[in-house]
XYZ file of C-alpha atoms in Angstrom:
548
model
C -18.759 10.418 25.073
C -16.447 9.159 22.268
C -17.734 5.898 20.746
C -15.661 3.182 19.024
C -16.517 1.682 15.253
C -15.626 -1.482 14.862
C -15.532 -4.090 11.969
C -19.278 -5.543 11.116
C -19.642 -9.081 10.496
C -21.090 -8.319 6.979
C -21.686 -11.698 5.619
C -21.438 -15.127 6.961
C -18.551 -16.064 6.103
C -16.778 -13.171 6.484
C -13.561 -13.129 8.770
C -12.285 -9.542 8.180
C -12.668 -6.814 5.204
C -10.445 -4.873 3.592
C -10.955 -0.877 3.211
C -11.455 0.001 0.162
C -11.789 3.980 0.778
C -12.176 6.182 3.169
C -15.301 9.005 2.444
C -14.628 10.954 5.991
C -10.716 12.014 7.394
C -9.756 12.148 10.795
C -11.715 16.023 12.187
C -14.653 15.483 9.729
C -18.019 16.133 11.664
C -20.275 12.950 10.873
C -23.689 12.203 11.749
C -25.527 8.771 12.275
C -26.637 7.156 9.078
C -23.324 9.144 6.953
C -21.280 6.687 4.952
C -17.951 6.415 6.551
C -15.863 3.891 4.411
C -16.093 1.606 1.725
C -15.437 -2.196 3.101
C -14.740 -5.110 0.498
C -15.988 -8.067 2.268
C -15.287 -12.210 0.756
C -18.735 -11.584 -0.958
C -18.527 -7.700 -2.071
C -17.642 -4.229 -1.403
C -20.353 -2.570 0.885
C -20.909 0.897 2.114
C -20.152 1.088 6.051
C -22.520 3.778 7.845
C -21.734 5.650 11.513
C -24.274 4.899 13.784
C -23.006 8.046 15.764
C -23.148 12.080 16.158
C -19.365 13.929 16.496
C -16.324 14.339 15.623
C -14.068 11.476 13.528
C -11.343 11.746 16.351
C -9.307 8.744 15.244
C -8.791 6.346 12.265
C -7.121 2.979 12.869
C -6.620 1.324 9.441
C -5.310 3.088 6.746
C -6.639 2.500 3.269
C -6.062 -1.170 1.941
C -5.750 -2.645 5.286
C -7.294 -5.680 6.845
C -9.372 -5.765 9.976
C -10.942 -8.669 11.538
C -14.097 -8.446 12.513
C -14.969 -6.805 16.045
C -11.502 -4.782 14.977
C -11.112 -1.262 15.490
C -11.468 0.976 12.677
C -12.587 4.623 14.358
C -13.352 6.588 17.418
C -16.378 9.351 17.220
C -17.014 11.751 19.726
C -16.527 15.020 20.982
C -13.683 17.170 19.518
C -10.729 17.354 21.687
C -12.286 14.102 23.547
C -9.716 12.443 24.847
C -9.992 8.672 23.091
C -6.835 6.926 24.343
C -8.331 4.935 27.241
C -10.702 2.941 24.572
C -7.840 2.099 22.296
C -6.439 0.710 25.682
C -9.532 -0.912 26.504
C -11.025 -2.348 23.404
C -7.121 -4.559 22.563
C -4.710 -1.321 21.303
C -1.882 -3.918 19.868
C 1.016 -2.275 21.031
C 0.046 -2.562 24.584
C -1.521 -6.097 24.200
C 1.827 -7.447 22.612
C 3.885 -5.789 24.569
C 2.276 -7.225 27.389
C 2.361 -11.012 25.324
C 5.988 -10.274 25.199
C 6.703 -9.965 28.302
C 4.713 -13.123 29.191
C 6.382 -14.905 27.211
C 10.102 -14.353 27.464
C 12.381 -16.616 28.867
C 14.326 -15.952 32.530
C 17.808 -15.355 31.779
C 20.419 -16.544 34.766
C 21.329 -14.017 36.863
C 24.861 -12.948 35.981
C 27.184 -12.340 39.185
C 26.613 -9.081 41.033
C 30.543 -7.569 39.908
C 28.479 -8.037 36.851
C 25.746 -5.885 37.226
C 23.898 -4.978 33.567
C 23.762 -1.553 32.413
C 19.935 -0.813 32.182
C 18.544 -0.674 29.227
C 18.203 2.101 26.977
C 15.122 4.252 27.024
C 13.222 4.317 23.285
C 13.731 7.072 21.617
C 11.173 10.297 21.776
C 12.041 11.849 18.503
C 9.584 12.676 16.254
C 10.180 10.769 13.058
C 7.914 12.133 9.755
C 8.001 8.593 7.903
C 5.852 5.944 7.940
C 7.106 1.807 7.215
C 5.253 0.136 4.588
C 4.700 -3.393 5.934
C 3.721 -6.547 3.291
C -0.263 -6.476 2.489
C -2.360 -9.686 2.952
C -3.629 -9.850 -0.752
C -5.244 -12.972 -0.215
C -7.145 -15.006 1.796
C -4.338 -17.766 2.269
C -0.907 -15.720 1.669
C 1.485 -16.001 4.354
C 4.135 -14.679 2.866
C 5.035 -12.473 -0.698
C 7.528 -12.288 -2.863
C 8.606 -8.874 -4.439
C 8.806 -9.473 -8.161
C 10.313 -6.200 -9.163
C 10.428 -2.620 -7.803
C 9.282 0.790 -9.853
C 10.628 3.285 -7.122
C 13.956 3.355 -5.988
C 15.658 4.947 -2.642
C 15.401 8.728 -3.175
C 12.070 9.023 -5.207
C 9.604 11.140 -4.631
C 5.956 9.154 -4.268
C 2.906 10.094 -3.784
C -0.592 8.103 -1.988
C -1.459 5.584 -5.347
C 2.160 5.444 -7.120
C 3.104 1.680 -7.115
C 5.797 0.856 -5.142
C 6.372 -2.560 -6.211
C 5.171 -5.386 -8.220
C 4.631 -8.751 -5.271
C 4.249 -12.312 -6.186
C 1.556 -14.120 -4.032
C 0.149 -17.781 -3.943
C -2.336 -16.644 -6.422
C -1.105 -13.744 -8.535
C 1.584 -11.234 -9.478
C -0.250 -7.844 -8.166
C 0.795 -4.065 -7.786
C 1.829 -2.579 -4.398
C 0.651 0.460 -3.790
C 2.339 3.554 -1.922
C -0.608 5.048 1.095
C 1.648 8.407 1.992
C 3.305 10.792 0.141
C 6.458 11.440 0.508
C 10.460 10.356 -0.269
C 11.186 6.850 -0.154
C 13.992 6.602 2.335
C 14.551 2.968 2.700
C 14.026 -0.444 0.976
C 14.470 -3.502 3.549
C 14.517 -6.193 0.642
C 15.966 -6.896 -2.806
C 14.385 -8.365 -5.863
C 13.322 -11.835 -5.578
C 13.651 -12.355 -1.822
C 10.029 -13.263 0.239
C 8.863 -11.374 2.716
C 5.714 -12.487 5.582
C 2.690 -10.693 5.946
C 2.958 -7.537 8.116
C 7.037 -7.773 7.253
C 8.891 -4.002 6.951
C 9.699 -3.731 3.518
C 10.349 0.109 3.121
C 10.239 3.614 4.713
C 8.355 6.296 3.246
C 8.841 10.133 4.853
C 10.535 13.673 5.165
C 13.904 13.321 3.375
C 16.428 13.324 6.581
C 14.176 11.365 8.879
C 15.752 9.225 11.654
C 15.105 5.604 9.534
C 17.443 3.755 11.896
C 15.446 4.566 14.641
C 11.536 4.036 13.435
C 13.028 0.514 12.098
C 14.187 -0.173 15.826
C 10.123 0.905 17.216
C 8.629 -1.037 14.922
C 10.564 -4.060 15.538
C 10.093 -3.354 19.306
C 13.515 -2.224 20.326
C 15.079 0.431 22.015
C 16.493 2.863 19.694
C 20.264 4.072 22.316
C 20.631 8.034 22.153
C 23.876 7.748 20.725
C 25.028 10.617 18.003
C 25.217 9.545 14.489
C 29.001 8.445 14.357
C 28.617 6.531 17.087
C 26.020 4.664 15.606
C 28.372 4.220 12.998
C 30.644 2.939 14.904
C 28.646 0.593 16.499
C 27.601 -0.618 12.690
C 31.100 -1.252 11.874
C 31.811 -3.197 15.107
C 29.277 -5.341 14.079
C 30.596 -5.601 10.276
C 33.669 -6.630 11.492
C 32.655 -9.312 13.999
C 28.915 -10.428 13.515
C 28.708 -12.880 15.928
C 29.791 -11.203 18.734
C 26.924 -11.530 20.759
C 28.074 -13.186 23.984
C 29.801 -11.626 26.704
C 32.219 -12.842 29.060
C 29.753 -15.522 30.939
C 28.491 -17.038 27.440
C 24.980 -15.208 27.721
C 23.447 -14.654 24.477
C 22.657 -10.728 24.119
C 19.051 -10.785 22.758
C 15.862 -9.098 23.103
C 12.849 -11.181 24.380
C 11.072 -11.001 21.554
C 13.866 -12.082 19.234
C 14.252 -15.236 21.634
C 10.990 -15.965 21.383
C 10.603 -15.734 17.643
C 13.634 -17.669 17.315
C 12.259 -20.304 19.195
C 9.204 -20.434 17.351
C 10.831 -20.389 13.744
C 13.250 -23.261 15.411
C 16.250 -20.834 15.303
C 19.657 -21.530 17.220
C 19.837 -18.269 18.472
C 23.793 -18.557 18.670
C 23.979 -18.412 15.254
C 22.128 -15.372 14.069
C 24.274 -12.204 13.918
C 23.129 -9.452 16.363
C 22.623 -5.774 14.677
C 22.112 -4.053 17.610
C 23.470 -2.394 20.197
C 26.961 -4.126 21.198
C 25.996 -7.127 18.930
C 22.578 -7.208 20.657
C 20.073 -9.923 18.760
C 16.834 -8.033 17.308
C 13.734 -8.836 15.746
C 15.007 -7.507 12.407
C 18.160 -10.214 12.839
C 15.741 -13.051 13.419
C 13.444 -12.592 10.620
C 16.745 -12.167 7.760
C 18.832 -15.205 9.439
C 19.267 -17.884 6.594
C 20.265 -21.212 7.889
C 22.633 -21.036 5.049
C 24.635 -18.548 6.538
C 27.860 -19.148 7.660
C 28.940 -18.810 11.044
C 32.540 -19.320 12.628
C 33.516 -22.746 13.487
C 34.496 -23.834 16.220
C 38.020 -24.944 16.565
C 37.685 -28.908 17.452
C 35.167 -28.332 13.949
C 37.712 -26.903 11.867
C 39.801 -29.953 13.338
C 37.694 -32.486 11.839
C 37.299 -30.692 8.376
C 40.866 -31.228 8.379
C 41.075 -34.581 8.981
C 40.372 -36.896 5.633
C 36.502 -37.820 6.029
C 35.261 -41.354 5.766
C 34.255 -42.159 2.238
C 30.292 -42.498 3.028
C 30.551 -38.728 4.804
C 32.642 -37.505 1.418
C 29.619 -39.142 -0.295
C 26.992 -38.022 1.815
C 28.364 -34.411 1.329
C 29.139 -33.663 -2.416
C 26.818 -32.724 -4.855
C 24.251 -34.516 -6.857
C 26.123 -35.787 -10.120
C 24.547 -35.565 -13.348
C 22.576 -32.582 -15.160
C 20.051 -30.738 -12.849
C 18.132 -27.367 -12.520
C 17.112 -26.107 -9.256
C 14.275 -24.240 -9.525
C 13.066 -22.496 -5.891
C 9.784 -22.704 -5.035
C 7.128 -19.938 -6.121
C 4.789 -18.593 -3.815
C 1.605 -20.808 -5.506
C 3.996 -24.137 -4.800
C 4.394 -22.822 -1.266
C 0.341 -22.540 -0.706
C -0.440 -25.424 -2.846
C 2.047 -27.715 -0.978
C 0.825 -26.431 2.449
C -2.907 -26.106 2.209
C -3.024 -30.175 0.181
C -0.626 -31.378 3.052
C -3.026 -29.857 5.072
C -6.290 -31.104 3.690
C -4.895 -34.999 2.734
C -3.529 -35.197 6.683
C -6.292 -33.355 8.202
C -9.628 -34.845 6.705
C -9.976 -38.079 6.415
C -10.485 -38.705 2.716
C -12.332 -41.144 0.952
C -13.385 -41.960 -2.503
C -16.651 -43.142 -4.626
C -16.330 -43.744 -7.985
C -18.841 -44.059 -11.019
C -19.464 -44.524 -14.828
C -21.426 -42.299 -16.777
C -23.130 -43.439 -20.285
C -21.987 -39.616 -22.041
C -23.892 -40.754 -25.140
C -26.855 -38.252 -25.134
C -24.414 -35.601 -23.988
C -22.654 -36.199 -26.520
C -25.273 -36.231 -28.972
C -26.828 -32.399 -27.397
C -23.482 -30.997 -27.099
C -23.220 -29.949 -31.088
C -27.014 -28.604 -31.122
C -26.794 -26.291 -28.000
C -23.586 -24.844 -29.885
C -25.332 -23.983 -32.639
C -27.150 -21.735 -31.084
C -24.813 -21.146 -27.825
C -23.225 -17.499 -27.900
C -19.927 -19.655 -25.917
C -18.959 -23.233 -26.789
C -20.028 -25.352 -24.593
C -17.910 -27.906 -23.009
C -18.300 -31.709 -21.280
C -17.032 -29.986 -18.171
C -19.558 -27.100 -18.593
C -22.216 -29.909 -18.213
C -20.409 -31.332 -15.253
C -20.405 -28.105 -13.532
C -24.150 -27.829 -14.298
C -24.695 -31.303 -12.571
C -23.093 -30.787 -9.796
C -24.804 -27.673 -9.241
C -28.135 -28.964 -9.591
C -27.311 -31.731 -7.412
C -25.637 -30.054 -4.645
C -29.184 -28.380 -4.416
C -30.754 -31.874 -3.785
C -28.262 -32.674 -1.121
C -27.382 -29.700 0.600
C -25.202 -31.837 3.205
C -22.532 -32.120 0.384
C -22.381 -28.598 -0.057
C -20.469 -27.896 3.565
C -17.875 -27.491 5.249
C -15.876 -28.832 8.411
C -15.546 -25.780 11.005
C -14.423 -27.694 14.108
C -16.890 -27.120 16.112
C -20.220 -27.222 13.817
C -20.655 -28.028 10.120
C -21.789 -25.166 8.120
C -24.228 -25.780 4.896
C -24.278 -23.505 2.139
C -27.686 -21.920 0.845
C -25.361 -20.955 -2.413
C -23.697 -23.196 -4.766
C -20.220 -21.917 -5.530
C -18.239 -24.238 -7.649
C -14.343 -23.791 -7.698
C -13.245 -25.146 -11.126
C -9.239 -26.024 -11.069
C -7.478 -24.603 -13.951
C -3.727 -25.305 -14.546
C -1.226 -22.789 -14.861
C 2.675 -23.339 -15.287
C 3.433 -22.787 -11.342
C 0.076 -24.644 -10.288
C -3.293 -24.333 -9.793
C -5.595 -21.659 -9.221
C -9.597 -22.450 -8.640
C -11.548 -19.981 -9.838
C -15.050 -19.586 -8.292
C -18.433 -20.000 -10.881
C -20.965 -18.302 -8.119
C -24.660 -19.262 -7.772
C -23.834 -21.971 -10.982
C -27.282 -23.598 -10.159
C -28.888 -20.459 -11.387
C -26.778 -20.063 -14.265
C -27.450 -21.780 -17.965
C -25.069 -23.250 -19.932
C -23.640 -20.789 -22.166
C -23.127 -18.720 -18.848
C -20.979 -21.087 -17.187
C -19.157 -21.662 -20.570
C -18.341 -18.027 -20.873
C -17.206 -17.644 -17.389
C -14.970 -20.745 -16.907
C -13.124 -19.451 -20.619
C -13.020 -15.699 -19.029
C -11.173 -17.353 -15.781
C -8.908 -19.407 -17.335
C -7.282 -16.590 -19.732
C -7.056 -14.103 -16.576
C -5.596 -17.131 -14.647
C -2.982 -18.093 -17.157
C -2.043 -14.035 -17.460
C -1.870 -13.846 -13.695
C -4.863 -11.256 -13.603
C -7.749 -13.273 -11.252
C -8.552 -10.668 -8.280
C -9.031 -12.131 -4.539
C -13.303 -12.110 -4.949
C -12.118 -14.519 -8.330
C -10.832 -17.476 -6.321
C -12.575 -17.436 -3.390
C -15.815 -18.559 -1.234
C -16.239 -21.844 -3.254
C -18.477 -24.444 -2.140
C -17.085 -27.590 -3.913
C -14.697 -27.937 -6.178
C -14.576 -29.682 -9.874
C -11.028 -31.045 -11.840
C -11.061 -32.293 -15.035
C -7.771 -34.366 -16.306
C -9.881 -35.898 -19.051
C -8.665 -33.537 -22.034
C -5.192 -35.697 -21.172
C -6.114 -38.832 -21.709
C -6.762 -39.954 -18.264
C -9.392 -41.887 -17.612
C -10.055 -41.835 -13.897
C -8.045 -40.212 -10.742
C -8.788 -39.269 -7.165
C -8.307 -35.677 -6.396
C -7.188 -34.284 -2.724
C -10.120 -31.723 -1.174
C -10.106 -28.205 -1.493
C -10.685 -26.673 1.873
C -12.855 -25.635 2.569
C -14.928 -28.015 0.624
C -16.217 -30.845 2.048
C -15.809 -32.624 -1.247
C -13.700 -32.227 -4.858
C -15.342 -34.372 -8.313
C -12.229 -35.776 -10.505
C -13.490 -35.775 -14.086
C -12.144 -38.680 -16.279
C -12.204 -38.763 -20.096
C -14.984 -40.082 -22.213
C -13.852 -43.357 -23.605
C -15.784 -45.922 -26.049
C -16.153 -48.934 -24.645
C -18.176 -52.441 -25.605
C -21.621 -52.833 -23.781
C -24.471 -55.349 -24.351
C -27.468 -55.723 -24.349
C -30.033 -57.602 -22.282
C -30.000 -60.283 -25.610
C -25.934 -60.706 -25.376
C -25.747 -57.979 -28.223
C -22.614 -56.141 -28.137
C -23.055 -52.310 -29.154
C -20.994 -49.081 -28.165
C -21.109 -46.743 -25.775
C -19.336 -43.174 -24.556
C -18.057 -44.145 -20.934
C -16.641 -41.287 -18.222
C -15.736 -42.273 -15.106
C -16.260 -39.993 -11.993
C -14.567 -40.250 -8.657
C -15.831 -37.843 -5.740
C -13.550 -37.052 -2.886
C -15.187 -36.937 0.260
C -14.531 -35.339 4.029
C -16.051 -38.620 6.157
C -16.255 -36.032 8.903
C -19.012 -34.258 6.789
C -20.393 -36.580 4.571
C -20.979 -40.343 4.438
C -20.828 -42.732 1.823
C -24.521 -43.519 1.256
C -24.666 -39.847 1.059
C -21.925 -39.378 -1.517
C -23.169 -42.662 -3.029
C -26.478 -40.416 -3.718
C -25.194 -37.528 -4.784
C -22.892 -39.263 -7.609
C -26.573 -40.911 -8.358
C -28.294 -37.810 -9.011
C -24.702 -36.347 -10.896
C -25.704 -39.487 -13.461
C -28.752 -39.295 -13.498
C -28.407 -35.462 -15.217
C -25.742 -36.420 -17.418
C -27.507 -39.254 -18.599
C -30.602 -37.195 -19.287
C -28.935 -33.972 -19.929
C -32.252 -32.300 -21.457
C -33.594 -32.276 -17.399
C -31.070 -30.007 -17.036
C -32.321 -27.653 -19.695
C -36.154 -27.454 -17.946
């Protein structure tokens, strides 16, 4: 009896894994204990065994591909089994959207019965030898890419591991890679324009293969079987009259699931121009409207652009004066801008600050670089600190889940580094295990693959709490905005001489830095960030207990 693999929870905090090879191809006879695939999990890249006799009848995810956990990955059994019914079972997505579709589309108004709608075209049954290649999730918080630059053009011959295309996420500039061989037959965007994860962004196949119609099955339409020229036609139709898409009783010709994307992405589905059939809306038309488009006027508006507009409406209209440079918005702003807006109006923030006497840091910094193999930093002590400390008071070293609070046996600490479109947080793992010169070493290491857009996914994530340091600027004290999923962020200050006395009135000089912890009330407290800040002094001020 066939059996299905699915995606192992591999570590705790784990969501899905990426495969990172396959070791067995679909007809390979396996037995229990074989390794299967390679899986890279948030934490590492792990072997994943069969715990089943047979036959590999089916392989779900291709190379490179996500899976959630409890996802689908294989089917072992008997050869010749037939497997179908447990794709159907176990949540195949075509069916299961299909079904969501359907659920969810709107109920049109009946039109009159002398009115009576053709039915709808069957989908096509042709075999098409081409395969789409759909935008990768390359990180754990892209939602959408940007495709720097591509290296093949329509007509190339590629082959499984050429690089298709360079893509800009919120993190990094990485390389596409192509998964089949074959002639790329179609590129669905230009240079510069973003597309979402899971978004068509080019055909790879047999040269001659029907590209029109594998477009219109992936995006869920019914591919007409009209000849060639009529399709032609049809494209021309729609050239010459884009928004065309009503018919005689004002009904908007759309498919269900462009309505309902449209009404999730807060579309006016009378302006986007249909591409299919007859000027029928698609998915495809929905997911390349621009607002920016233009779209006909209606008369009564071109009436009132020609009648002289009121000076505060000329005013309101025309363009900043003055010297400007719009810049759009990288992918990092995107994520940054999102994910803060998120955390500031999500978790209720709030904010202990403290003064640190830096004076016998200062003093130990210059003899642990003597012998130090890395220069050693203030911020390399702070990172030590707060490692230590998070130790002590494991509460600060969680995280907010909804429904439970989950503490960290690990200290990760994320360590914000600037870069010109941002910032990118770099993880130092296990840091209370780690000396000194370690950290030093690592934090330099992340910052020069940061600013040359070269930190992988396992770089910046699974942090624990989070460290930012604006002192080399000349600031002396700030409040920084969490970094989910931290429960809490230290802003780092710079070390300023100040006047201090002495029990007698003496006045004498001391190395000030003031430290303000952001905190999640939902997970922590303030006697409890009150105590950690304590025992962050407390090792700074003595900063040879850190050493023992």
């Amino acid at each position: 009896m066939a059996e299905v693999i699915r995606m192992p929870k591999m570590s705790d905090t784990m969501e899905e894994g990426v495969i990172a090879e396959w070791h067995k191809q679909v007809g390979d006879v396996i037995k229990s204990g074989e390794i299967i695939a390679e899986v890279e999990t948030d934490k590492a890249t792990m072997d994943l065994e069969s715990y089943y006799d047979g036959t590999l009848l089916y392989i779900g995810v291709k190379k490179g591909d996500a899976v959630p956990i409890d996802g689908i990955m294989a089917i072992v059994g008997e050869k010749g089994e037939d497997y179908k019914s447990l794709l159907e079972e176990g949540g195949g997505n075509g069916k299961a959207e299909a079904k969501e579709e359907a659920k969810a589309a709107p109920v049109e108004t009946p039109a009159p019965a002398a009115e009576k709608p053709a039915a709808a075209p069957a989908k096509s049954t042709e075999k098409i030898n081409a395969a789409v290649v759909r935008m990768p999730k390359m990180s754990d918080t892209m939602e959408e890419g940007t495709l720097v630059s591509w290296q093949k053009k329509v007509g190339d011959k590629v082959k499984s591991g050429d690089i298709l295309a360079e893509v800009e996420t919120d993190k990094a500039t990485m390389e596409l890679e192509a998964y089949e061989d074959g002639t790329l037959l179609y590129v669905g965007i230009k240079e510069g324009e973003a597309v979402p994860v899971d978004g068509i962004i080019a055909v790879i196949g047999e040269e001659g293969s029907n590209v029109e119609a594998l477009l219109a099955r992936e995006n869920g339409e019914a591919e007409p079987e009209a000849a060639p020229a009529a399709r032609e036609a049809a494209t021309e139709v729609v050239a010459e009259k884009p928004n065309s898409v009503a018919d005689a009783g004002d009904r908007i010709k759309a498919s269900p699931l462009a309505r309902r994307l449209a009404d999730e992405k807060g579309i006016n589905i009378n302006q986007v121009a249909g591409s299919g059939d007859n000027g029928r809306i698609v998915k495809r038309d929905v997911d390349e409207f621009k607002p920016a488009a233009k779209t006909e006027a209606a008369p009564a508006a071109k009436a009132a652009e020609a009648a002289p507009a009121k000076p505060e409406a000329q005013a309101a209209a025309a363009p900043a004066n003055g010297d400007f440079v719009d810049t759009p918005v990288s992918q990092m702003r995107k994520t940054i801008a999102r994910r803060l807006s998120d955390s500031l109006f999500t978790a209720p923030h709030f904010y202990v600050t403290m003064e640190i006497v830096m004076d016998k840091a200062m003093a130990l910094r210059p003899q642990l670089n003597e012998v130090s193999p890395a220069k050693i930093s203030f911020n390399d002590f702070v990172i030590k600190a707060c490692a230590i400390a998070l130790k002590q008071h494991p509460a600060v070293n969680s995280a907010w889940l909804g429904d439970k609070i989950r503490k960290y046996n690990y200290v990760n600490i994320g360590v914000a580094v600037a870069v010109d479109e941002g910032l990118l947080v770099p993880v130092i793992r296990d840091a209370d295990k780690k000396n000194l010169s370690t950290i030093s070493a690592e934090v330099k290491d992340f910052a020069g693959k940061a600013k040359d857009k070269k930190l992988q996914p396992k770089d910046w994530e699974g942090n624990t709490f989070s460290i930012s340091n604006l002192g080399m600027f000349g600031v002396d004290e700030f409040t920084a905005i969490i970094n989910p999923p931290d429960s809490c962020i230290l802003a780092i200050g710079g070390i300023k001489k100040v006047a201090a006395f002495k029990e007698d009135g003496t006045v004498y000089p001391t190395n000030i830095m003031k430290v303000t912890l952001s905190a999640d009330h939902r997970v922590v407290d303030g006697a409890l960030a009150a105590q950690f800040l304590n025992t962050v002094k407390k090792l700074l001020e003595e900063p040879m207990s850190m050493l023992v």
